mmCIF file of C-alpha atoms in Angstrom:
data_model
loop_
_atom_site.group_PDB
_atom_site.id
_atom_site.type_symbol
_atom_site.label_atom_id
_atom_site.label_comp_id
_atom_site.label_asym_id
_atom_site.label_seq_id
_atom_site.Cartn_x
_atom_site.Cartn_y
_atom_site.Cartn_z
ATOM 1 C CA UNK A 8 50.562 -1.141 24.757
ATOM 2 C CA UNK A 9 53.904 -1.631 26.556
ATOM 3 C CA UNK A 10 56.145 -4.409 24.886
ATOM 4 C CA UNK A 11 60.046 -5.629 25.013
ATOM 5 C CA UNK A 12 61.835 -8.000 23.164
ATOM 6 C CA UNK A 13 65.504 -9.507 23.926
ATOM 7 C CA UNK A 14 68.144 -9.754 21.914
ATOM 8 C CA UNK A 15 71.698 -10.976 21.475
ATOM 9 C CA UNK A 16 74.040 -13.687 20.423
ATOM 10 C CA UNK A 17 74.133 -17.537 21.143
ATOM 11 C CA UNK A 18 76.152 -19.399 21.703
ATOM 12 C CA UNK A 19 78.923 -17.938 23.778
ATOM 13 C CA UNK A 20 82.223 -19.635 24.485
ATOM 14 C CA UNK A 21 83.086 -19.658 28.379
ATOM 15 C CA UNK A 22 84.633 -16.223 29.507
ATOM 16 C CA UNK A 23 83.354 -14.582 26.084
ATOM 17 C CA UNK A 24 81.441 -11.418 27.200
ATOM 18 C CA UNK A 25 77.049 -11.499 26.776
ATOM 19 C CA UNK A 26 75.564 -8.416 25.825
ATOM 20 C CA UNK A 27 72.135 -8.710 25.497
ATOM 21 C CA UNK A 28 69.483 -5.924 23.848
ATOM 22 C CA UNK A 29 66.041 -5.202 25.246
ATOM 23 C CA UNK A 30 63.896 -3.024 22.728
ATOM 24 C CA UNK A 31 60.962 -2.062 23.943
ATOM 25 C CA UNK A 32 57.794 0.661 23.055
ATOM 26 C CA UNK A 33 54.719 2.025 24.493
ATOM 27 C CA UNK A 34 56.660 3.762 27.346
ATOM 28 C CA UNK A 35 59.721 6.238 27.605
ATOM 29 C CA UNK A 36 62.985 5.447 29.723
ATOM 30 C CA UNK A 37 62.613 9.808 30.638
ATOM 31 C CA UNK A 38 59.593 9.306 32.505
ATOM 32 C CA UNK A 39 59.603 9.457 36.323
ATOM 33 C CA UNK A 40 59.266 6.285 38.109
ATOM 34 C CA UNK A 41 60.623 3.957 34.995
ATOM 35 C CA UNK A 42 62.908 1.409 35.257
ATOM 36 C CA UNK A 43 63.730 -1.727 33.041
ATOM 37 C CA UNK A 44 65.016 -4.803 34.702
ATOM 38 C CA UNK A 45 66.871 -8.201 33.398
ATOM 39 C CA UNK A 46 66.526 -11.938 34.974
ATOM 40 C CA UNK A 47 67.486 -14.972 33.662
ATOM 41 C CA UNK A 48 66.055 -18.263 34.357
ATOM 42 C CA UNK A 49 67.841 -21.989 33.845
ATOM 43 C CA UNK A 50 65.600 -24.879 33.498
ATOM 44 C CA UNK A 51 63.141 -25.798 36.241
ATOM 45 C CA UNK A 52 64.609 -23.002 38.686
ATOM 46 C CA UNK A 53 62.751 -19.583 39.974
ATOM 47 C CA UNK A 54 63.938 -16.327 37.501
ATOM 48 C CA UNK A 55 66.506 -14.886 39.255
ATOM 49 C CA UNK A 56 67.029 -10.894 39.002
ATOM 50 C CA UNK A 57 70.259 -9.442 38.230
ATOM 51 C CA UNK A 58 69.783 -5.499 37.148
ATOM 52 C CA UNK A 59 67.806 -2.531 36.981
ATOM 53 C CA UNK A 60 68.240 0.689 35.632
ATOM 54 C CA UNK A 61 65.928 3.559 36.445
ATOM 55 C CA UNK A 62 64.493 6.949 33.991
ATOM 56 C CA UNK A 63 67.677 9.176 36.154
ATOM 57 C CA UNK A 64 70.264 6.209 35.039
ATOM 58 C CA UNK A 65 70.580 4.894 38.572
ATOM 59 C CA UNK A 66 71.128 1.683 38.529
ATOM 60 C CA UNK A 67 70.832 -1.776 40.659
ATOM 61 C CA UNK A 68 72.420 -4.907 40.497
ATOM 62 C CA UNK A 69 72.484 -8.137 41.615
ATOM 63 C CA UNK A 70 75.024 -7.960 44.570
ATOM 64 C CA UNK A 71 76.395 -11.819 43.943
ATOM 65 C CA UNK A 72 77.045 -10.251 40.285
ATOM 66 C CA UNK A 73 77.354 -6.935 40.481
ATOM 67 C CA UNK A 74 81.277 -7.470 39.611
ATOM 68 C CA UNK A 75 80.162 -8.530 36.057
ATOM 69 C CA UNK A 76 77.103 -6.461 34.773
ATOM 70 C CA UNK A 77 76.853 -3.914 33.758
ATOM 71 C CA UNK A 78 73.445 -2.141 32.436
ATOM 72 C CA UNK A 79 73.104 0.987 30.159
ATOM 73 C CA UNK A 80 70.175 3.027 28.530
ATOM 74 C CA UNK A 81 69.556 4.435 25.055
ATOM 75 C CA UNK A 82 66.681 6.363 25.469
ATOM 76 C CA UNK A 83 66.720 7.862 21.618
ATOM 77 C CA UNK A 84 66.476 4.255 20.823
ATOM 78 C CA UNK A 85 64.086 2.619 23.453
ATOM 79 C CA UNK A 86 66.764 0.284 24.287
ATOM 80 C CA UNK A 87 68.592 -0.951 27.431
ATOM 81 C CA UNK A 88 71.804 -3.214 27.238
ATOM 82 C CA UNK A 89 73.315 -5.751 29.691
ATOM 83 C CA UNK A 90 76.668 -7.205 29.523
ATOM 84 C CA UNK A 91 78.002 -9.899 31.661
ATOM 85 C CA UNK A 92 81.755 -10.605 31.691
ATOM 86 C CA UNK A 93 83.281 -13.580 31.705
ATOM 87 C CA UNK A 94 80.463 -16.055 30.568
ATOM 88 C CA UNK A 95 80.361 -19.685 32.295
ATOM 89 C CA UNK A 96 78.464 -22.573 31.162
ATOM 90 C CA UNK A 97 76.424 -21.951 34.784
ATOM 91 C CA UNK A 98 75.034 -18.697 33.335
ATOM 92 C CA UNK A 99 73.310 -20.601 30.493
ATOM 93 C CA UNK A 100 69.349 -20.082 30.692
ATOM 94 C CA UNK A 101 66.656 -17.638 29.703
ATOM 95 C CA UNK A 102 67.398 -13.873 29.590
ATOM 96 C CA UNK A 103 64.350 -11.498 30.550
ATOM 97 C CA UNK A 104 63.650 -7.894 30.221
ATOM 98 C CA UNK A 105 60.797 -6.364 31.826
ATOM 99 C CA UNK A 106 59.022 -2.905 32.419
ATOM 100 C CA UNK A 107 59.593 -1.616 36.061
ATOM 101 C CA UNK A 108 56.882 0.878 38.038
ATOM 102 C CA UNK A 109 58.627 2.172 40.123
ATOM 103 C CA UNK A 110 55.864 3.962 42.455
ATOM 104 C CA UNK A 111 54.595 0.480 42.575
ATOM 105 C CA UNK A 112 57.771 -1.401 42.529
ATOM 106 C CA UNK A 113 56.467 -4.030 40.067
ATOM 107 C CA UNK A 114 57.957 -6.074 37.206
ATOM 108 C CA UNK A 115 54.236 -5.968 35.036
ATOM 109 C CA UNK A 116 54.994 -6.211 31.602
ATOM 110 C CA UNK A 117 58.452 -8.578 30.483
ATOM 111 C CA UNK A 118 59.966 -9.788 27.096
ATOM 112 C CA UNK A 119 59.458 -12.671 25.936
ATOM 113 C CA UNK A 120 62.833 -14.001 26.943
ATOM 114 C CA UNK A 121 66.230 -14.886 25.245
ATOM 115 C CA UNK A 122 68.037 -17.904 25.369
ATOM 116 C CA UNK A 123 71.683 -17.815 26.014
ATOM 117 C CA UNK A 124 73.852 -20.738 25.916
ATOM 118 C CA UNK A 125 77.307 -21.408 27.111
ATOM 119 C CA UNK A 126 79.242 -23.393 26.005
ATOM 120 C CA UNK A 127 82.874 -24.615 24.572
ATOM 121 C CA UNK B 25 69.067 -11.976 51.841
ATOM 122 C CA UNK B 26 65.158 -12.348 52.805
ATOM 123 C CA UNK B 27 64.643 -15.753 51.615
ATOM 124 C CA UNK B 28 61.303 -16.961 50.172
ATOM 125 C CA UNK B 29 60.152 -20.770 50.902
ATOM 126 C CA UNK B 30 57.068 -21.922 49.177
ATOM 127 C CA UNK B 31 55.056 -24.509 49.525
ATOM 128 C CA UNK B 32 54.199 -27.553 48.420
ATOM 129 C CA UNK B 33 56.492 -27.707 45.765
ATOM 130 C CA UNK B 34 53.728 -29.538 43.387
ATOM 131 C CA UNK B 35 49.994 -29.494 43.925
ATOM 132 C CA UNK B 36 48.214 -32.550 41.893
ATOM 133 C CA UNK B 37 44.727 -31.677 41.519
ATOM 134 C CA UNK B 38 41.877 -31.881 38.907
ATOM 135 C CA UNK B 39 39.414 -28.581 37.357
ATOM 136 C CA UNK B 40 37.145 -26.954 39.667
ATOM 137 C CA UNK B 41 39.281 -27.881 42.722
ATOM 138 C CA UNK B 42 40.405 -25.024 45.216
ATOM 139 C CA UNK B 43 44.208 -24.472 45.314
ATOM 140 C CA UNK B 44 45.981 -22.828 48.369
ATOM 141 C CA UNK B 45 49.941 -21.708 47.497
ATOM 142 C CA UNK B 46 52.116 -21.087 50.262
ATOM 143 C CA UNK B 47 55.288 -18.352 50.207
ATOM 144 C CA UNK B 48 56.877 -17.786 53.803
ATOM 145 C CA UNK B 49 59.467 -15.470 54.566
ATOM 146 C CA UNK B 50 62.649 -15.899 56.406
ATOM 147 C CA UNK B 51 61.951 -12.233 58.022
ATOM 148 C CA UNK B 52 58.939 -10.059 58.359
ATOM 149 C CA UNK B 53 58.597 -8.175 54.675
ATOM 150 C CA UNK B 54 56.098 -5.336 53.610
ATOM 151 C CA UNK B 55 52.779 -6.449 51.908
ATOM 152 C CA UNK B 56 53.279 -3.801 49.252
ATOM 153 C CA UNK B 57 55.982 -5.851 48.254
ATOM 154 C CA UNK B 58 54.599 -9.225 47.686
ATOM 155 C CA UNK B 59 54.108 -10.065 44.659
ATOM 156 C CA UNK B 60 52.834 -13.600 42.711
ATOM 157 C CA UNK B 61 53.384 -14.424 38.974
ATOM 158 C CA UNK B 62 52.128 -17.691 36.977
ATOM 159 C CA UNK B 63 54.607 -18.910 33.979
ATOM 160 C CA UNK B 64 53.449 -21.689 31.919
ATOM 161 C CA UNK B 65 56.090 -23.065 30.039
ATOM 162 C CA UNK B 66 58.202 -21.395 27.178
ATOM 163 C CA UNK B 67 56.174 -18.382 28.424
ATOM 164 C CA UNK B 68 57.410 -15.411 30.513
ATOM 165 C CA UNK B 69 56.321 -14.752 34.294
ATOM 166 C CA UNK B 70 53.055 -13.337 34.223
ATOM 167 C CA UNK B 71 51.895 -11.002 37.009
ATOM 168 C CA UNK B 72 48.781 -11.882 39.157
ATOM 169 C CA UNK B 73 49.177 -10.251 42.633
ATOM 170 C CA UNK B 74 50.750 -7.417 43.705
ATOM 171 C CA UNK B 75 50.895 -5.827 47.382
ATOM 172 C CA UNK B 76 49.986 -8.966 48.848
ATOM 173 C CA UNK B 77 46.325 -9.047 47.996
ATOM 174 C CA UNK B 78 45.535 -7.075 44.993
ATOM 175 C CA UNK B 79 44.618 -8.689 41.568
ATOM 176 C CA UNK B 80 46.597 -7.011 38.573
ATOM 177 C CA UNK B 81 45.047 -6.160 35.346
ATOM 178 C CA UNK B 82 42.589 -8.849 33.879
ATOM 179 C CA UNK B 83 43.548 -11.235 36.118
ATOM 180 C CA UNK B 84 40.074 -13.584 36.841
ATOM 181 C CA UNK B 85 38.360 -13.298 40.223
ATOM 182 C CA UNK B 86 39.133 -16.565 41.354
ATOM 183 C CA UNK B 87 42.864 -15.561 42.028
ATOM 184 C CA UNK B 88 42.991 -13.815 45.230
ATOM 185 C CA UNK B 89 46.459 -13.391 47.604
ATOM 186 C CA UNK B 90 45.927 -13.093 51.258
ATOM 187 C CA UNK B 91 48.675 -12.706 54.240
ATOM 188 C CA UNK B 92 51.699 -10.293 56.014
ATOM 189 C CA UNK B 93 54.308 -10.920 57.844
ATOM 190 C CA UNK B 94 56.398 -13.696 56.571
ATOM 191 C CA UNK B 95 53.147 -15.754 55.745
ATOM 192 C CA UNK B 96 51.284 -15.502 52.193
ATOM 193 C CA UNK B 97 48.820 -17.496 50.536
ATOM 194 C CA UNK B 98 47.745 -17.670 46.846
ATOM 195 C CA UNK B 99 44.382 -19.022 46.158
ATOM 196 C CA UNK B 100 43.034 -20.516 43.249
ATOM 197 C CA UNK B 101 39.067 -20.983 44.174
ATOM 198 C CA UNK B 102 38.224 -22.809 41.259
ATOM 199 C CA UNK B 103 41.210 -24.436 38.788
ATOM 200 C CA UNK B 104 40.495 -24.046 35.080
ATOM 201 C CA UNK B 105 42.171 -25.782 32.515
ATOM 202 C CA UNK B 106 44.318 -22.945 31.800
ATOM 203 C CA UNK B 107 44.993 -22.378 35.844
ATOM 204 C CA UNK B 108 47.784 -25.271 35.657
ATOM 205 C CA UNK B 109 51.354 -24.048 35.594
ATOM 206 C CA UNK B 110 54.058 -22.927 38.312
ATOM 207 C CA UNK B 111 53.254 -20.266 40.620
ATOM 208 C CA UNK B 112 56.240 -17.861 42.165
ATOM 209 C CA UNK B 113 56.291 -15.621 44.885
ATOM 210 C CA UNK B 114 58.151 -12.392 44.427
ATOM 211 C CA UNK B 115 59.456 -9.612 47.214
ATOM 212 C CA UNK B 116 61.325 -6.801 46.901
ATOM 213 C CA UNK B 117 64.137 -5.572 49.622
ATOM 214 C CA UNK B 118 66.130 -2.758 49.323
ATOM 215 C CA UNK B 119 66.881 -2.456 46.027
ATOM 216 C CA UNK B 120 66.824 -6.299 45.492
ATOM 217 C CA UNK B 121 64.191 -8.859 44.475
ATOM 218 C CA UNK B 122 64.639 -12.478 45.370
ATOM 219 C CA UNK B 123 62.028 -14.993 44.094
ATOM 220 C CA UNK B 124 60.609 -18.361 45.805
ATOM 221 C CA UNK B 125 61.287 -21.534 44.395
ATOM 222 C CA UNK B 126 57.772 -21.819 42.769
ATOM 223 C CA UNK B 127 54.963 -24.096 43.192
ATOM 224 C CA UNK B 128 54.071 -26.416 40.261
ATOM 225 C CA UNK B 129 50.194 -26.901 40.113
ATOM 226 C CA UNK B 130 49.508 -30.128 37.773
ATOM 227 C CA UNK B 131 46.347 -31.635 36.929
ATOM 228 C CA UNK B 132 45.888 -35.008 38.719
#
């Protein structure tokens, strides 16, 4: 059974760095074709995607973003981190995690989601 | 950026009714990389359809995705109780994913 769970402190002040945890089992970050991906979602909008890293530490991000993430792996501890410099109130919503197939190219199993607030 | 526009934006309509969710694309996209999820609120996205047309795991029968091209259509055939709840399309381009606006199905 693949799960993930989200992490990380709230609130944040504006231009305080986010770095967010997503701990997940029932898969390994070495297998071919894994990724794990992070969206975020604010309030009556569409989840938006901002990063993926795959099992050979490529990695993908947002391009309107990609100045300010940054996404790592910790396969010993089933863990992938996201940080996100220079934290706006904008940027306050739901943070999600989620498994990514990548011979399928699907987001199947996500996190139950983090909020992150922003604020002074 | 392929852009996803879906439509209506909210669908009032009562159990046992037939609901028809519309994504278009700004360009022509693969079907293998269509994808629809339902969230309900406080909940994460949920995946129903993937590559267009194909039901994911334990997802009931009366889901079914249909289209290619830029045109895609999520049907509900028969609303349950449980059915009502926003609807998103999903594609994947490059090495990006962009997401429609969402649908809102409500019971009327």
């Amino acid at each position: 059974q693949i799960t993930l769970k989200e992490s990380g402190p709230t609130p944040l002040k504006p231009t305080e760095t986010l770095t967010l945890t997503c701990t997940f089992s029932g898969f390994s970050l070495t297998n071919a074709g894994v990724g794990v991906g992070w969206f975020r979602q604010t309030p009556g909008k569409a989840p938006e995607w901002l990063a993926l890293i795959f099992w050979d530490e490529d990695k993908r991000y947002r391009p309107s973003l990609k100045n300010r993430l940054t996404i790592t792996k910790d396969t010993s501890k089933n863990q992938v981190v996201l940080t996100m410099t220079n934290m706006d109130p904008v940027d306050t919503g739901t943070y999600f995690c989620a498994h990514y197939n990548g011979y399928n190219s699907l987001f199947q199993f996500w996190g139950q989601g983090s909020l992150v607030t922003v604020s002074s | 950026e392929i852009v996803l526009t879906q439509s209506p934006g909210t669908l009032s309509l009562s159990p046992g009714e037939r609901a028809a969710l519309s994504c278009r694309a700004s360009q022509s996209i693969s079907v293998a990389y269509l994808v629809w999820y339902q969230q309900k609120p406080g909940q994460a996205p949920r995946l129903l359809i993937y590559g267009a047309s194909n039901r994911a795991t334990g997802i009931p029968d009366r889901f079914s995705g249909s289209g290619s091209g830029t045109d895609f259509t999520l049907t509900i055939s028969r609303l349950e109780p449980e059915d009502f709840a926003v609807y998103y399309c999903q594609q994947k381009d490059g090495s990006s994913w962009t997401f429609g606006q969402g649908t809102k199905v409500e019971m009327k």
